[in-house]
mmCIF file of C-alpha atoms in Angstrom:
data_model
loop_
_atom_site.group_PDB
_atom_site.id
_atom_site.type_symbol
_atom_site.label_atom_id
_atom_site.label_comp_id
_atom_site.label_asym_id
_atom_site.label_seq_id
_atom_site.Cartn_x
_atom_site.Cartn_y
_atom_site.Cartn_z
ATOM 1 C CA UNK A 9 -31.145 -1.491 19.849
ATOM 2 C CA UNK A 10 -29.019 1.528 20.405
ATOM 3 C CA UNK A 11 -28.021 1.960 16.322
ATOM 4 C CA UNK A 12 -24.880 4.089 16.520
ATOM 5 C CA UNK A 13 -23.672 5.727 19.339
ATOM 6 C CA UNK A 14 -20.540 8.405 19.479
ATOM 7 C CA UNK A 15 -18.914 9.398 22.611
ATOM 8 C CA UNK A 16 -18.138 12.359 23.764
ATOM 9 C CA UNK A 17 -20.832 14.615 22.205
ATOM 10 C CA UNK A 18 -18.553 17.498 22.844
ATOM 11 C CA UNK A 19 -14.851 18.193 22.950
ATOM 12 C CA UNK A 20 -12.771 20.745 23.793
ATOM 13 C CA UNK A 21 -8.956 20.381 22.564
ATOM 14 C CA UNK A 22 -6.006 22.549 22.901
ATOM 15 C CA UNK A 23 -3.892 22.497 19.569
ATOM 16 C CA UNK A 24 -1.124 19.969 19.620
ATOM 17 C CA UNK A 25 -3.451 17.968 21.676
ATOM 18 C CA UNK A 26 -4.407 14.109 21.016
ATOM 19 C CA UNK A 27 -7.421 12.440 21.015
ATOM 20 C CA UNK A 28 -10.377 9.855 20.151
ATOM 21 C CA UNK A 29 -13.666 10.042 18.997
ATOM 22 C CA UNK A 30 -15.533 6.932 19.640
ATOM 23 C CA UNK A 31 -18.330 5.242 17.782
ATOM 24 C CA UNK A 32 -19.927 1.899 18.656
ATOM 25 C CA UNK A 33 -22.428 0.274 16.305
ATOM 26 C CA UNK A 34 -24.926 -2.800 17.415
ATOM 27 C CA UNK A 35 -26.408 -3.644 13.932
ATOM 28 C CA UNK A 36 -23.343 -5.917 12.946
ATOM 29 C CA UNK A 37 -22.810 -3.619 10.265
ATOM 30 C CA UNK A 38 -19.787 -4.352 8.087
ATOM 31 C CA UNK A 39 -19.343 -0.824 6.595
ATOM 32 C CA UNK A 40 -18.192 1.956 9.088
ATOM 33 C CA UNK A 41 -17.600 5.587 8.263
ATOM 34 C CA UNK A 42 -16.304 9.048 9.496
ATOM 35 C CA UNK A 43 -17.714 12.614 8.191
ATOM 36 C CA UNK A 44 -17.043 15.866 9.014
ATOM 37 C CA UNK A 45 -19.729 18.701 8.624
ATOM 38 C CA UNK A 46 -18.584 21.755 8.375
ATOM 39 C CA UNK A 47 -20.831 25.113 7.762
ATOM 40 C CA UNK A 48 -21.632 25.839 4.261
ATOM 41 C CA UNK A 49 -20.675 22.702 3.166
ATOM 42 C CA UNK A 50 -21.839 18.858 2.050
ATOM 43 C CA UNK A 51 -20.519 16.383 4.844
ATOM 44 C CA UNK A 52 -17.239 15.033 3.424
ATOM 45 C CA UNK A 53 -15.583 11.499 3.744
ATOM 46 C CA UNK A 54 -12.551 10.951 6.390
ATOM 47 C CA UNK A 55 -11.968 7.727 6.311
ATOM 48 C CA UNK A 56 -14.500 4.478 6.000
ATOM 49 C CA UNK A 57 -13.688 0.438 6.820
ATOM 50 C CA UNK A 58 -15.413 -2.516 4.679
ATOM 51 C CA UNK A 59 -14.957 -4.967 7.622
ATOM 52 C CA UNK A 60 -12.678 -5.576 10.630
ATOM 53 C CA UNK A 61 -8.922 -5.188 9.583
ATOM 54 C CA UNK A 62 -9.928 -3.282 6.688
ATOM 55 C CA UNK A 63 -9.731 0.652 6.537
ATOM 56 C CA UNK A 64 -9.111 3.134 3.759
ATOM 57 C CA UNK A 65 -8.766 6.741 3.033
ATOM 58 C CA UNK A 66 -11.589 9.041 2.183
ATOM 59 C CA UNK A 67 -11.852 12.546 1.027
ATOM 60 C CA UNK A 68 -10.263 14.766 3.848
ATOM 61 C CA UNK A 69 -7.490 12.163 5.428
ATOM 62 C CA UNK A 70 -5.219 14.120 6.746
ATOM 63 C CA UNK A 71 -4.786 14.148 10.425
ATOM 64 C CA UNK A 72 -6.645 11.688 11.514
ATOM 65 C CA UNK A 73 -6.049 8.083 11.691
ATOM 66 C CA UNK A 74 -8.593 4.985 11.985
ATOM 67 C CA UNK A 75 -8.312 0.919 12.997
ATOM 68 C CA UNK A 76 -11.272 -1.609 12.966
ATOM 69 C CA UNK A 77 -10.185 -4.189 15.321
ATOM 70 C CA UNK A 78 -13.895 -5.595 15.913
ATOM 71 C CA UNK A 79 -16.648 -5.215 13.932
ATOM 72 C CA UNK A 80 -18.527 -2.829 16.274
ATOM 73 C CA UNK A 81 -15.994 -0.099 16.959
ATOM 74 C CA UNK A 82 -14.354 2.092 14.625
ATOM 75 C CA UNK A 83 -12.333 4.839 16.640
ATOM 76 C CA UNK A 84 -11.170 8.127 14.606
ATOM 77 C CA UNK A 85 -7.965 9.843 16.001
ATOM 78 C CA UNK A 86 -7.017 13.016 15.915
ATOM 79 C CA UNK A 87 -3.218 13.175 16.623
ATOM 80 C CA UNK A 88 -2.103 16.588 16.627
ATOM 81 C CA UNK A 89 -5.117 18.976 16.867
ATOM 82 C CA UNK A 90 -5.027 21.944 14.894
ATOM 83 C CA UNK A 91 -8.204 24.843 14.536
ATOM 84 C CA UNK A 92 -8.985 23.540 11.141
ATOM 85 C CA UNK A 93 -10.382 20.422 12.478
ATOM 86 C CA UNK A 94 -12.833 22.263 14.654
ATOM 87 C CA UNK A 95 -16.117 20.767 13.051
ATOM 88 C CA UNK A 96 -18.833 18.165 13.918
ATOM 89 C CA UNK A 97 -17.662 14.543 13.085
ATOM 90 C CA UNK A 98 -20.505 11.755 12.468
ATOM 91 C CA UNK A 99 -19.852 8.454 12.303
ATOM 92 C CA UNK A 100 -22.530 6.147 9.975
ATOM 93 C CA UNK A 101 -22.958 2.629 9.790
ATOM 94 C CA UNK A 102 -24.461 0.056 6.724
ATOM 95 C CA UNK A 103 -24.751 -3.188 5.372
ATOM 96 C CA UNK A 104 -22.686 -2.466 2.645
ATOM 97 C CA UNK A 105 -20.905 0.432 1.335
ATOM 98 C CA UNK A 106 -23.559 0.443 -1.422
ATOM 99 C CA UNK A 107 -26.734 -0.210 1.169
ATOM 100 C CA UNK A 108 -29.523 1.999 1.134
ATOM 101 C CA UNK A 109 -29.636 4.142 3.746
ATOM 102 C CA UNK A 110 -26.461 4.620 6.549
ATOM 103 C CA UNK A 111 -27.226 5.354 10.071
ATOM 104 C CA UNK A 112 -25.565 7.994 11.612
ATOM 105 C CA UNK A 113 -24.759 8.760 15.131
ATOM 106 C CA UNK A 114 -25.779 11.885 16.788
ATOM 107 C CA UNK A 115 -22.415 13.655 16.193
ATOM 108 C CA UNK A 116 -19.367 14.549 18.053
ATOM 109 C CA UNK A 117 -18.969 18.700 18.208
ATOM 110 C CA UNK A 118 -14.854 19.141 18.469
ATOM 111 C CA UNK A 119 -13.839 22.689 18.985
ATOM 112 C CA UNK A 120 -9.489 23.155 18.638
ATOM 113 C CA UNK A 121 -8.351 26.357 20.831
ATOM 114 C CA UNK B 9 -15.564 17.469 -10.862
ATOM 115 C CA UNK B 10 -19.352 15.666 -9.243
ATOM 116 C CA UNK B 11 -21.102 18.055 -7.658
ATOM 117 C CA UNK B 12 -24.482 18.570 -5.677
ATOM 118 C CA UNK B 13 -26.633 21.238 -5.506
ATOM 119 C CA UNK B 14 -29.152 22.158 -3.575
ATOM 120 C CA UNK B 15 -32.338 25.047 -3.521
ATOM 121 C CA UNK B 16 -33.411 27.390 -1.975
ATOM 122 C CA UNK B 17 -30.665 27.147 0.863
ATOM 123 C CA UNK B 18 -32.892 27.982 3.410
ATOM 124 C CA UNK B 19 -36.853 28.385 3.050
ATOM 125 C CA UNK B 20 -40.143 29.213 5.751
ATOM 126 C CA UNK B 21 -43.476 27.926 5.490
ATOM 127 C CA UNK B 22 -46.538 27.831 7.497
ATOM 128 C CA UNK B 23 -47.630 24.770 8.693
ATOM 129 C CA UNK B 24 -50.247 22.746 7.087
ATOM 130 C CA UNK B 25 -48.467 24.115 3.823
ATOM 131 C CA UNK B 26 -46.522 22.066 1.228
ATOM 132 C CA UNK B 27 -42.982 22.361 -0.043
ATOM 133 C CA UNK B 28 -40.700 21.603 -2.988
ATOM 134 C CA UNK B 29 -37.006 21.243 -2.701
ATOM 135 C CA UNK B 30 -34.833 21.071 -5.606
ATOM 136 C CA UNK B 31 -31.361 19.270 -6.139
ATOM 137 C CA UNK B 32 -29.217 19.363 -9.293
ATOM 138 C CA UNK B 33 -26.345 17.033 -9.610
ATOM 139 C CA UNK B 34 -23.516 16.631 -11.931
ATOM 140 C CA UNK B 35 -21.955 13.328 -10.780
ATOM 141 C CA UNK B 36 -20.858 10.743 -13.178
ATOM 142 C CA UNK B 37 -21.302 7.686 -13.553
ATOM 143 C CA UNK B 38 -24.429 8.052 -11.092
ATOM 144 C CA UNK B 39 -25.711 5.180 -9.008
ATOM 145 C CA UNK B 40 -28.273 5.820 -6.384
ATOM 146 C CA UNK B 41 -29.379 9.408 -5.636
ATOM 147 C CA UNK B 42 -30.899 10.008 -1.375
ATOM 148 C CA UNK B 43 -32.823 12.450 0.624
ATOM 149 C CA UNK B 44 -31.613 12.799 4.116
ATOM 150 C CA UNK B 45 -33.210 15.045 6.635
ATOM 151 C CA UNK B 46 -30.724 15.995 9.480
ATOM 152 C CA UNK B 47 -32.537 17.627 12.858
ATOM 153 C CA UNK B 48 -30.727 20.295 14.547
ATOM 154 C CA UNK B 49 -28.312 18.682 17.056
ATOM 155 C CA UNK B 50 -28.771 15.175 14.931
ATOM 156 C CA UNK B 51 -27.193 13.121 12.170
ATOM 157 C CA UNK B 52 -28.632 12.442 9.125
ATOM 158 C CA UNK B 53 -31.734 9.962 8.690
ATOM 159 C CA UNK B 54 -32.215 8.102 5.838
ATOM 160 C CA UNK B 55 -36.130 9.612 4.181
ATOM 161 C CA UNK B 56 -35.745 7.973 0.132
ATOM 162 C CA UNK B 57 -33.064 6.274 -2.045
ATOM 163 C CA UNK B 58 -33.752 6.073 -5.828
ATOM 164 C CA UNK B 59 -31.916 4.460 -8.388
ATOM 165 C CA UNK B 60 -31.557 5.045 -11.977
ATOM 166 C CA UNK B 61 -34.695 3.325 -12.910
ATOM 167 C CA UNK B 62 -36.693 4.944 -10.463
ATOM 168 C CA UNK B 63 -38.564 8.297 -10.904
ATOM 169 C CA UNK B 64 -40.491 8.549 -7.725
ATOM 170 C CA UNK B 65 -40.369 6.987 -4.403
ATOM 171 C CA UNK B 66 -42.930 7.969 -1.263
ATOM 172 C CA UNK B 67 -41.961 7.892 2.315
ATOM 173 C CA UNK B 68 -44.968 8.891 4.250
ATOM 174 C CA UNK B 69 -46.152 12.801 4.015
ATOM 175 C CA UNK B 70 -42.289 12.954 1.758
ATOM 176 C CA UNK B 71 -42.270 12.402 -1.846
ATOM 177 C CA UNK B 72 -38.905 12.279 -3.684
ATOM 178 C CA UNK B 73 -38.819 12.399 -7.736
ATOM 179 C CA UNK B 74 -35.547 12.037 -9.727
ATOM 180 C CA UNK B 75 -35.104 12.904 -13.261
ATOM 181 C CA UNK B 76 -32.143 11.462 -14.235
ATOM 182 C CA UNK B 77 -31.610 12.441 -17.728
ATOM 183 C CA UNK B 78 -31.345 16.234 -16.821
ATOM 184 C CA UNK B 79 -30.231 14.971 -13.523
ATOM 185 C CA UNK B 80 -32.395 17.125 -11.227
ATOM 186 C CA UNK B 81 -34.271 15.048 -8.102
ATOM 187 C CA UNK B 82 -36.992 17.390 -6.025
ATOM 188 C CA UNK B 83 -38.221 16.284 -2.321
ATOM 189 C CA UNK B 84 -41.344 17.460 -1.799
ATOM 190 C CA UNK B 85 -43.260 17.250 1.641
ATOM 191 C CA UNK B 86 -47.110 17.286 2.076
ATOM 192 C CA UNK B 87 -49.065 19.237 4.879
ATOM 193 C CA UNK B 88 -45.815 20.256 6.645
ATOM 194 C CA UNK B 89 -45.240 20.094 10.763
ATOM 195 C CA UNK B 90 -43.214 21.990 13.124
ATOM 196 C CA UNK B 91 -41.395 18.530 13.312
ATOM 197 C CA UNK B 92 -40.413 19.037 9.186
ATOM 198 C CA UNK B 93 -38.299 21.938 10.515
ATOM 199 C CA UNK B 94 -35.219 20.383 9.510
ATOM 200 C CA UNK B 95 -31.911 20.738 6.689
ATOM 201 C CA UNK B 96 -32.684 18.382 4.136
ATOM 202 C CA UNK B 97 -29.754 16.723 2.112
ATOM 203 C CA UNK B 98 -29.405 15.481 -0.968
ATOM 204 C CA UNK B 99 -26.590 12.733 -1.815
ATOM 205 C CA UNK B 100 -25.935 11.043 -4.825
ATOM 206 C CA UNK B 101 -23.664 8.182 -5.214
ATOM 207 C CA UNK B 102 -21.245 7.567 -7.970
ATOM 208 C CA UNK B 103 -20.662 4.405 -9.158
ATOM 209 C CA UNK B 104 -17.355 4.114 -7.297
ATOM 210 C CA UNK B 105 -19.521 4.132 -4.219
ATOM 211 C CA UNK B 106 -18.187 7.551 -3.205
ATOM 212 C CA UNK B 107 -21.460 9.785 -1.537
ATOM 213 C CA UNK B 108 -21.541 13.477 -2.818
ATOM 214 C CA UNK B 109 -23.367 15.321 -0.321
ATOM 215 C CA UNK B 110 -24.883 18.768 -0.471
ATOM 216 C CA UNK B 111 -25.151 21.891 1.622
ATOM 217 C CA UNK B 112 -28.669 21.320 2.769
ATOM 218 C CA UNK B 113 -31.950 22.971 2.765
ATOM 219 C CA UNK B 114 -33.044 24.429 5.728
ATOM 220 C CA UNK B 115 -36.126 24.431 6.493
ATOM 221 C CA UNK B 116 -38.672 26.154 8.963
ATOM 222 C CA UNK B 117 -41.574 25.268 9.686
ATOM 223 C CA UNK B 118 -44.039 28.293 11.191
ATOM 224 C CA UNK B 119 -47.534 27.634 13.190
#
């Protein structure tokens, strides 16, 4: 049972550069999630997804774009780098948006040049 | 606006010592309040989740209380380990479902 897994773990990105951050989940979780962690601050919400097909803002949006095509996978997007995204995304999984406890990948550490 | 807050930001103790960590919160309408501990490197894992009717919860050598009238939780951990070296999180859901995290207590953990 691998829980959540996020690929790559780090990332190196030129701004104006594209790409995806991948999370897998085997728990056949319905709720999926994206966070960034940036220092001195609480983890904030990206964007989150209730069930395949499903996907909705969260606190921090901008920039980034989601899809849930199958339950497992929910890739985040980053379509036009900038230095202000430079932070450490995790991706959690649950139940339910209102389950006890998520589980959260290792972490993806994205640096923007 | 709901906010989170955590002390002391960061804190060193011997080992074989105990701890308290403190969390204030001003979210509204509350729903579940959780203690995360997050390893360096790591995400988050999951230690305690209380709800509104709970005032204590136990998860091992971890002990999390939550007063929710002046709506202050504390985590406190019993005969710490180098492994407790960690940031510990507090996160308290609103009733919208929307997590508020905070900044984290970092701990250390001394032999």
């Amino acid at each position: 049972n691998a829980g959540v897994t996020q690929t790559p773990k780090f990332q190196v990105l030129k701004t104006g550069q594209s790409m995806t951050l991948q999370c897998a989940q085997d728990m056949n979780h319905e709720y999926m999630s994206w966070y960034r962690q940036d220092p001195g601050m609480g983890l904030r919400l990206i964007h989150y997804s209730v069930g395949a097909g499903i996907t909705d803002q969260g606190e921090v949006p901008n920039g980034y774009n989601v899809s849930r095509s199958t339950t497992e996978d929910f890739p985040l997007r980053l379509l036009s780098a900038a230095p202000s995204q430079t932070s450490v995304y995790f991706c959690a999984s649950s139940y339910s948006r209102i389950a006890d406890g998520y589980t959260f990948g290792s972490g993806t550490r994205l640096t923007v040049v | 606006k709901n906010q989170v807050e955590q002390s002391p930001q960061s804190l060193i103790i011997l080992e074989g010592k105990n701890c308290t960590l403190q969390c204030n919160y001003t979210v509204s309408p509350f729903s579940n309040l959780r203690w995360y501990k997050q390893d360096t490197g790591r995400g988050p894992v999951s230690l305690t989740i209380m709800t509104f009717s709970e005032n204590t919860k136990s998860n091992g050598r971890y002990t999390a209380t939550l007063d929710a009238d002046t709506k202050q939780s504390s985590l406190h951990i019993t005969a710490s380990q180098l492994s407790d070296s960690a940031s510990y999180i507090c996160v308290v859901m609103h009733s919208g479902y929307a997590l508020n995290f905070g900044k984290g207590t970092s701990l250390l953990v001394t032999p």
